[in-house]
């Protein structure tokens, strides 16, 4: 087993993120100082299909991963030999896409004889807040809401997390995307619905808000998705008009009303006075406004990351990689990738080579 000189300060990490349809690379110092963050988005390519096509995503990652890594190093003014470690997202996500980024990162680590750090994608989203708020430290309650995930976690420490609740079916972002496609808005649907709903009447269309018996922190958005899609189909069949701005606003309100009270309840149950939000849905205007108002009423400190850090990016992976490294969660070249993986344990399944 290879051993590495342990380093804590002035540590430079190159991180690769390729879990879905963004190929991203970032160079970060000590988990907080982002020296570069380069993102290549495939959104235009997948738009004609109404969602991400996994095989197309994987092939484009192959074409772009070395380029974005090179650009990240150049923008950071850091040479390859200056790197102290290389990290990559190893799950959850699209397996083919994850394998591209992780294999590239492992190859770099092997060539440079530096540690390889596997990073959990959702832990990375939470870590985006460390970049946005340098003074932020655990413990806190984290909401992660994106196209593939909606969950609430109790973050006790940088690498000690407990999932309190998650979605039983569709994630909030997935529901946004599918409804957007039926409405003819295109992909990515969350951002388009958010823009369309500005100024719309959020009470115009009553929509369901599921409650899971015996699981107060769990979510379900399939009923909301089905109700909105049926509303659109029925109107089309009857030849009646749907006010799309009002419907978009009503959908955003239904999602916000499902999420906000659960997050506040989790904070109260765990007696935690800090809440952070993360993920693409964290950019939603209605949700941000709702959480801000609720936290002000309960005297809870709320951390809202800038929109640039809500989506997938390399900086969040580089930040979390630093804390995984400090905890000793480095891995070897046999590290695998996973479509699903619990947030409560490090995504490491082999010792360093």
Tab-separated table of C-alpha atoms in Angstrom:
chain	number	residue	atom	x	y	z
A	1	UNK	CA	0.000	0.000	0.000
A	2	UNK	CA	1.397	3.361	-1.030
A	3	UNK	CA	1.831	5.941	1.733
A	4	UNK	CA	1.679	9.696	1.317
A	5	UNK	CA	3.140	12.555	3.277
A	6	UNK	CA	0.198	13.976	5.189
A	7	UNK	CA	-0.565	17.586	4.421
A	8	UNK	CA	-3.160	19.837	6.011
A	9	UNK	CA	-2.333	23.441	5.117
A	10	UNK	CA	-1.894	24.998	1.659
A	11	UNK	CA	-3.309	21.821	0.131
A	12	UNK	CA	-4.150	22.039	-3.557
A	13	UNK	CA	-6.794	19.631	-4.865
A	14	UNK	CA	-7.943	19.162	-8.442
A	15	UNK	CA	-11.518	17.831	-8.461
A	16	UNK	CA	-13.585	16.397	-11.307
A	17	UNK	CA	-17.402	16.361	-11.357
A	18	UNK	CA	-19.173	14.302	-14.046
A	19	UNK	CA	-22.192	12.745	-12.362
A	20	UNK	CA	-24.768	13.921	-14.907
A	21	UNK	CA	-24.628	16.412	-17.787
A	22	UNK	CA	-21.951	18.847	-16.612
A	23	UNK	CA	-18.254	18.174	-17.027
A	24	UNK	CA	-16.584	20.289	-14.359
A	25	UNK	CA	-13.123	20.740	-12.883
A	26	UNK	CA	-11.896	22.938	-10.067
A	27	UNK	CA	-8.702	23.662	-8.205
A	28	UNK	CA	-9.315	24.473	-4.555
A	29	UNK	CA	-6.980	25.343	-1.684
A	30	UNK	CA	-7.705	23.995	1.798
A	31	UNK	CA	-11.336	23.290	0.992
A	32	UNK	CA	-12.429	26.920	1.007
A	33	UNK	CA	-10.420	28.978	-1.465
A	34	UNK	CA	-11.509	28.287	-5.040
A	35	UNK	CA	-8.716	29.099	-7.473
A	36	UNK	CA	-10.672	28.027	-10.540
A	37	UNK	CA	-13.978	26.431	-11.463
A	38	UNK	CA	-14.612	25.402	-15.066
A	39	UNK	CA	-17.922	23.933	-16.199
A	40	UNK	CA	-18.890	22.544	-19.583
A	41	UNK	CA	-22.670	22.110	-19.768
A	42	UNK	CA	-24.409	19.671	-22.086
A	43	UNK	CA	-27.856	21.234	-21.573
A	44	UNK	CA	-28.198	22.377	-25.195
A	45	UNK	CA	-27.394	18.877	-26.437
A	46	UNK	CA	-29.985	17.161	-24.235
A	47	UNK	CA	-32.676	19.798	-24.719
A	48	UNK	CA	-34.036	18.205	-27.891
A	49	UNK	CA	-34.666	14.984	-25.945
A	50	UNK	CA	-36.390	16.703	-23.027
A	51	UNK	CA	-33.902	15.304	-20.518
A	52	UNK	CA	-30.467	13.764	-20.085
A	53	UNK	CA	-29.592	10.814	-22.330
A	54	UNK	CA	-27.008	8.824	-20.294
A	55	UNK	CA	-25.035	7.424	-23.226
A	56	UNK	CA	-24.713	10.818	-24.896
A	57	UNK	CA	-23.679	12.370	-21.568
A	58	UNK	CA	-20.941	9.774	-21.043
A	59	UNK	CA	-19.492	10.222	-24.515
A	60	UNK	CA	-19.389	13.980	-24.175
A	61	UNK	CA	-17.644	13.663	-20.797
A	62	UNK	CA	-14.957	11.593	-22.533
A	63	UNK	CA	-14.470	14.384	-25.053
A	64	UNK	CA	-14.357	17.224	-22.526
A	65	UNK	CA	-12.897	16.000	-19.222
A	66	UNK	CA	-9.230	16.526	-20.057
A	67	UNK	CA	-10.000	19.927	-21.564
A	68	UNK	CA	-11.862	21.268	-18.518
A	69	UNK	CA	-9.129	19.926	-16.200
A	70	UNK	CA	-6.469	21.666	-18.266
A	71	UNK	CA	-8.447	24.911	-18.229
A	72	UNK	CA	-8.960	24.680	-14.468
A	73	UNK	CA	-5.243	24.291	-13.870
A	74	UNK	CA	-4.449	27.147	-16.235
A	75	UNK	CA	-6.976	29.525	-14.627
A	76	UNK	CA	-5.654	28.632	-11.185
A	77	UNK	CA	-2.075	29.144	-12.382
A	78	UNK	CA	-1.213	25.758	-10.880
A	79	UNK	CA	0.986	23.134	-12.477
A	80	UNK	CA	0.140	19.449	-12.321
A	81	UNK	CA	3.167	18.751	-10.135
A	82	UNK	CA	1.941	21.282	-7.584
A	83	UNK	CA	-1.198	19.258	-6.839
A	84	UNK	CA	-1.382	17.491	-3.497
A	85	UNK	CA	-4.364	15.293	-4.377
A	86	UNK	CA	-6.913	14.578	-7.088
A	87	UNK	CA	-10.602	13.984	-6.384
A	88	UNK	CA	-13.682	12.941	-8.307
A	89	UNK	CA	-17.358	12.307	-7.764
A	90	UNK	CA	-17.899	8.544	-7.450
A	91	UNK	CA	-21.658	8.552	-6.839
A	92	UNK	CA	-24.546	8.900	-6.769
A	93	UNK	CA	-25.143	9.626	-10.440
A	94	UNK	CA	-25.174	8.144	-13.926
A	95	UNK	CA	-22.730	5.242	-13.848
A	96	UNK	CA	-21.217	5.830	-17.278
A	97	UNK	CA	-20.744	9.514	-16.585
A	98	UNK	CA	-19.228	8.883	-13.149
A	99	UNK	CA	-16.762	6.343	-14.524
A	100	UNK	CA	-15.382	8.842	-17.018
A	101	UNK	CA	-14.550	11.447	-14.388
A	102	UNK	CA	-13.301	9.000	-11.761
A	103	UNK	CA	-11.052	7.092	-14.185
A	104	UNK	CA	-9.541	10.350	-15.403
A	105	UNK	CA	-8.921	11.517	-11.838
A	106	UNK	CA	-7.448	8.184	-10.767
A	107	UNK	CA	-5.110	8.264	-13.763
A	108	UNK	CA	-3.909	11.725	-12.768
A	109	UNK	CA	-3.407	10.650	-9.159
A	110	UNK	CA	-1.444	7.584	-10.230
A	111	UNK	CA	0.790	9.577	-12.579
A	112	UNK	CA	1.464	12.243	-9.958
A	113	UNK	CA	1.799	9.738	-7.085
A	114	UNK	CA	-0.679	11.716	-4.966
A	115	UNK	CA	-3.808	10.543	-3.101
A	116	UNK	CA	-7.070	9.914	-4.924
A	117	UNK	CA	-10.131	11.134	-2.986
A	118	UNK	CA	-13.570	9.737	-3.893
A	119	UNK	CA	-16.385	12.177	-3.117
A	120	UNK	CA	-20.101	11.637	-2.536
A	121	UNK	CA	-22.052	13.901	-4.874
A	122	UNK	CA	-24.612	14.977	-2.260
A	123	UNK	CA	-21.903	15.685	0.311
A	124	UNK	CA	-20.351	17.838	-2.384
A	125	UNK	CA	-23.550	19.837	-2.855
A	126	UNK	CA	-23.599	20.546	0.877
A	127	UNK	CA	-19.948	21.612	0.731
A	128	UNK	CA	-20.795	24.291	-1.834
A	129	UNK	CA	-21.887	26.288	1.191
A	130	UNK	CA	-18.352	26.129	2.646
A	131	UNK	CA	-17.170	27.878	-0.509
A	132	UNK	CA	-19.943	30.471	-0.357
A	133	UNK	CA	-19.647	31.054	3.396
A	134	UNK	CA	-16.040	30.686	4.633
A	135	UNK	CA	-17.109	30.944	8.285
A	136	UNK	CA	-19.719	28.166	8.060
A	137	UNK	CA	-19.001	25.105	10.182
A	138	UNK	CA	-21.125	22.092	11.162
A	139	UNK	CA	-23.405	21.286	12.840
A	140	UNK	CA	-26.466	22.174	10.792
A	141	UNK	CA	-29.485	20.777	8.967
A	142	UNK	CA	-28.998	20.485	5.205
A	143	UNK	CA	-31.642	20.370	2.503
A	144	UNK	CA	-30.371	18.946	-0.787
A	145	UNK	CA	-32.888	19.361	-3.615
A	146	UNK	CA	-31.976	18.653	-7.220
A	147	UNK	CA	-33.050	16.743	-10.305
A	148	UNK	CA	-32.089	13.439	-8.780
A	149	UNK	CA	-32.314	13.995	-5.025
A	150	UNK	CA	-34.487	15.580	-2.371
A	151	UNK	CA	-33.358	14.856	1.160
A	152	UNK	CA	-32.824	16.335	4.596
A	153	UNK	CA	-29.619	15.524	6.475
A	154	UNK	CA	-28.265	16.283	9.913
A	155	UNK	CA	-24.651	17.325	9.332
A	156	UNK	CA	-22.868	16.829	12.639
A	157	UNK	CA	-19.381	17.241	11.191
A	158	UNK	CA	-17.793	17.586	7.770
A	159	UNK	CA	-17.917	13.838	7.158
A	160	UNK	CA	-20.498	12.739	9.747
A	161	UNK	CA	-23.993	12.994	8.309
A	162	UNK	CA	-27.327	11.326	8.912
A	163	UNK	CA	-30.140	11.279	6.389
A	164	UNK	CA	-33.366	12.163	8.193
A	165	UNK	CA	-35.666	11.853	5.218
A	166	UNK	CA	-35.741	11.620	1.460
A	167	UNK	CA	-38.070	11.283	-1.485
A	168	UNK	CA	-40.063	8.089	-1.882
A	169	UNK	CA	-40.387	8.559	-5.655
A	170	UNK	CA	-39.617	11.575	-7.841
A	171	UNK	CA	-37.183	14.227	-6.697
A	172	UNK	CA	-38.435	17.809	-6.788
A	173	UNK	CA	-36.204	18.694	-9.730
A	174	UNK	CA	-37.321	15.615	-11.636
A	175	UNK	CA	-40.952	16.659	-11.207
A	176	UNK	CA	-40.087	20.159	-12.457
A	177	UNK	CA	-38.374	18.744	-15.548
A	178	UNK	CA	-41.208	16.371	-16.473
A	179	UNK	CA	-43.920	18.984	-16.010
A	180	UNK	CA	-41.871	21.486	-17.994
A	181	UNK	CA	-41.584	19.032	-20.865
A	182	UNK	CA	-45.370	18.520	-21.003
A	183	UNK	CA	-45.857	22.285	-20.888
A	184	UNK	CA	-43.545	22.614	-23.874
A	185	UNK	CA	-40.972	24.705	-22.015
A	186	UNK	CA	-38.010	22.442	-22.689
A	187	UNK	CA	-35.003	21.412	-20.610
A	188	UNK	CA	-33.751	22.160	-17.973
A	189	UNK	CA	-37.271	22.561	-16.691
A	190	UNK	CA	-36.701	23.924	-13.198
A	191	UNK	CA	-35.155	27.191	-14.307
A	192	UNK	CA	-37.743	27.691	-17.051
A	193	UNK	CA	-40.662	27.059	-14.699
A	194	UNK	CA	-39.146	29.464	-12.185
A	195	UNK	CA	-38.867	32.248	-14.749
A	196	UNK	CA	-42.344	31.607	-16.150
A	197	UNK	CA	-43.915	31.625	-12.691
A	198	UNK	CA	-42.634	35.061	-11.721
A	199	UNK	CA	-45.723	37.209	-11.288
A	200	UNK	CA	-48.087	34.251	-11.658
A	201	UNK	CA	-50.880	33.486	-9.205
A	202	UNK	CA	-49.569	30.678	-6.990
A	203	UNK	CA	-53.074	29.954	-5.676
A	204	UNK	CA	-54.682	29.539	-9.100
A	205	UNK	CA	-54.323	25.752	-9.296
A	206	UNK	CA	-54.641	23.686	-6.103
A	207	UNK	CA	-52.120	20.841	-6.247
A	208	UNK	CA	-51.520	17.898	-3.892
A	209	UNK	CA	-48.934	17.917	-1.133
A	210	UNK	CA	-48.215	14.366	-0.010
A	211	UNK	CA	-47.695	13.432	3.641
A	212	UNK	CA	-45.922	10.142	4.402
A	213	UNK	CA	-47.482	8.447	7.407
A	214	UNK	CA	-44.873	7.693	10.059
A	215	UNK	CA	-42.074	9.438	8.126
A	216	UNK	CA	-42.362	13.182	8.814
A	217	UNK	CA	-39.201	14.118	6.901
A	218	UNK	CA	-39.866	12.072	3.750
A	219	UNK	CA	-41.123	13.532	0.471
A	220	UNK	CA	-43.251	12.414	-2.462
A	221	UNK	CA	-43.566	14.456	-5.636
A	222	UNK	CA	-45.037	11.901	-8.045
A	223	UNK	CA	-48.584	12.929	-7.114
A	224	UNK	CA	-47.800	16.575	-7.798
A	225	UNK	CA	-46.241	15.675	-11.137
A	226	UNK	CA	-49.211	13.514	-12.144
A	227	UNK	CA	-51.766	16.116	-11.086
A	228	UNK	CA	-50.065	18.870	-13.088
A	229	UNK	CA	-49.650	16.662	-16.164
A	230	UNK	CA	-53.298	15.526	-15.979
A	231	UNK	CA	-54.406	19.137	-15.658
A	232	UNK	CA	-52.544	20.006	-18.843
A	233	UNK	CA	-53.770	16.949	-20.758
A	234	UNK	CA	-57.407	17.470	-19.723
A	235	UNK	CA	-57.292	21.109	-20.784
A	236	UNK	CA	-55.831	20.114	-24.130
A	237	UNK	CA	-58.535	17.482	-24.703
A	238	UNK	CA	-61.309	19.908	-23.785
A	239	UNK	CA	-59.817	22.751	-25.797
A	240	UNK	CA	-59.588	25.027	-22.756
A	241	UNK	CA	-56.755	27.372	-21.877
A	242	UNK	CA	-54.304	26.911	-19.021
A	243	UNK	CA	-52.569	30.001	-17.699
A	244	UNK	CA	-49.045	28.611	-17.756
A	245	UNK	CA	-47.600	31.385	-15.594
A	246	UNK	CA	-50.194	30.686	-12.905
A	247	UNK	CA	-49.585	26.937	-13.162
A	248	UNK	CA	-45.815	27.393	-12.902
A	249	UNK	CA	-46.278	29.583	-9.819
A	250	UNK	CA	-48.695	27.038	-8.282
A	251	UNK	CA	-46.227	24.193	-8.856
A	252	UNK	CA	-43.411	26.131	-7.219
A	253	UNK	CA	-45.637	26.908	-4.242
A	254	UNK	CA	-46.662	23.248	-3.877
A	255	UNK	CA	-43.018	22.140	-3.837
A	256	UNK	CA	-42.064	24.877	-1.404
A	257	UNK	CA	-44.983	24.040	0.896
A	258	UNK	CA	-43.859	20.412	0.927
A	259	UNK	CA	-40.225	21.202	1.708
A	260	UNK	CA	-40.153	24.219	4.036
A	261	UNK	CA	-42.097	22.852	7.040
A	262	UNK	CA	-40.174	19.565	6.955
A	263	UNK	CA	-36.807	21.311	7.006
A	264	UNK	CA	-37.881	23.548	9.899
A	265	UNK	CA	-39.289	20.561	11.785
A	266	UNK	CA	-35.999	18.704	11.376
A	267	UNK	CA	-34.073	21.662	12.780
A	268	UNK	CA	-36.411	21.863	15.762
A	269	UNK	CA	-36.271	18.135	16.463
A	270	UNK	CA	-32.475	18.115	16.413
A	271	UNK	CA	-32.245	21.450	18.249
A	272	UNK	CA	-30.078	22.945	15.510
A	273	UNK	CA	-30.087	26.662	14.751
A	274	UNK	CA	-28.486	26.587	11.306
A	275	UNK	CA	-29.963	25.436	7.986
A	276	UNK	CA	-28.191	25.225	4.634
A	277	UNK	CA	-29.725	24.433	1.276
A	278	UNK	CA	-28.005	22.961	-1.756
A	279	UNK	CA	-28.651	21.526	-5.206
A	280	UNK	CA	-30.219	22.868	-8.384
A	281	UNK	CA	-33.687	23.297	-6.860
A	282	UNK	CA	-32.070	25.486	-4.190
A	283	UNK	CA	-32.041	28.156	-6.900
A	284	UNK	CA	-35.842	28.226	-7.021
A	285	UNK	CA	-37.101	31.709	-6.151
A	286	UNK	CA	-40.224	30.588	-4.296
A	287	UNK	CA	-38.390	28.027	-2.186
A	288	UNK	CA	-35.649	30.474	-1.236
A	289	UNK	CA	-38.203	33.115	-0.251
A	290	UNK	CA	-40.261	30.614	1.756
A	291	UNK	CA	-37.277	29.246	3.676
A	292	UNK	CA	-35.943	32.718	4.371
A	293	UNK	CA	-39.256	33.880	5.809
A	294	UNK	CA	-39.718	30.737	7.915
A	295	UNK	CA	-36.180	30.860	9.314
A	296	UNK	CA	-36.553	34.521	10.236
A	297	UNK	CA	-39.725	33.714	12.183
A	298	UNK	CA	-38.016	30.857	14.044
A	299	UNK	CA	-34.740	32.732	14.612
A	300	UNK	CA	-32.777	30.130	12.634
A	301	UNK	CA	-29.739	31.131	10.600
A	302	UNK	CA	-30.220	30.272	6.914
A	303	UNK	CA	-27.423	29.835	4.377
A	304	UNK	CA	-28.501	30.342	0.763
A	305	UNK	CA	-25.679	29.660	-1.707
A	306	UNK	CA	-25.383	31.851	-4.813
A	307	UNK	CA	-27.078	30.463	-7.904
A	308	UNK	CA	-23.697	29.676	-9.459
A	309	UNK	CA	-23.048	27.104	-6.719
A	310	UNK	CA	-26.488	25.476	-6.723
A	311	UNK	CA	-25.957	23.370	-9.835
A	312	UNK	CA	-23.263	20.751	-10.349
A	313	UNK	CA	-19.746	22.179	-10.230
A	314	UNK	CA	-16.194	21.133	-9.463
A	315	UNK	CA	-15.653	23.567	-6.584
A	316	UNK	CA	-18.120	21.762	-4.340
A	317	UNK	CA	-16.348	18.444	-4.972
A	318	UNK	CA	-12.932	19.971	-4.309
A	319	UNK	CA	-14.183	21.498	-1.069
A	320	UNK	CA	-15.667	18.266	0.281
A	321	UNK	CA	-12.606	16.326	-0.903
A	322	UNK	CA	-10.431	18.312	1.488
A	323	UNK	CA	-12.517	17.264	4.493
A	324	UNK	CA	-12.711	13.658	3.304
A	325	UNK	CA	-8.923	13.707	3.090
A	326	UNK	CA	-8.565	15.098	6.605
A	327	UNK	CA	-10.787	12.265	7.841
A	328	UNK	CA	-8.566	9.717	6.097
A	329	UNK	CA	-11.070	8.792	3.394
A	330	UNK	CA	-8.672	8.391	0.481
A	331	UNK	CA	-8.955	5.425	-1.841
A	332	UNK	CA	-7.082	3.332	-4.364
A	333	UNK	CA	-7.279	2.827	-8.094
A	334	UNK	CA	-9.832	0.055	-7.602
A	335	UNK	CA	-12.419	2.535	-6.335
A	336	UNK	CA	-15.804	1.879	-7.938
A	337	UNK	CA	-18.704	4.204	-8.799
A	338	UNK	CA	-22.312	3.896	-7.656
A	339	UNK	CA	-25.672	5.015	-8.997
A	340	UNK	CA	-26.911	5.191	-5.396
A	341	UNK	CA	-24.970	5.467	-2.162
A	342	UNK	CA	-26.027	6.482	1.373
A	343	UNK	CA	-24.893	9.910	2.480
A	344	UNK	CA	-24.028	8.657	5.955
A	345	UNK	CA	-20.864	6.804	4.983
A	346	UNK	CA	-17.760	7.706	2.939
A	347	UNK	CA	-17.911	6.525	-0.638
A	348	UNK	CA	-14.731	4.486	-0.290
A	349	UNK	CA	-14.521	0.778	-0.969
A	350	UNK	CA	-10.803	0.057	-1.265
A	351	UNK	CA	-7.608	1.097	0.489
A	352	UNK	CA	-5.006	3.274	-1.253
A	353	UNK	CA	-2.743	1.366	-3.649
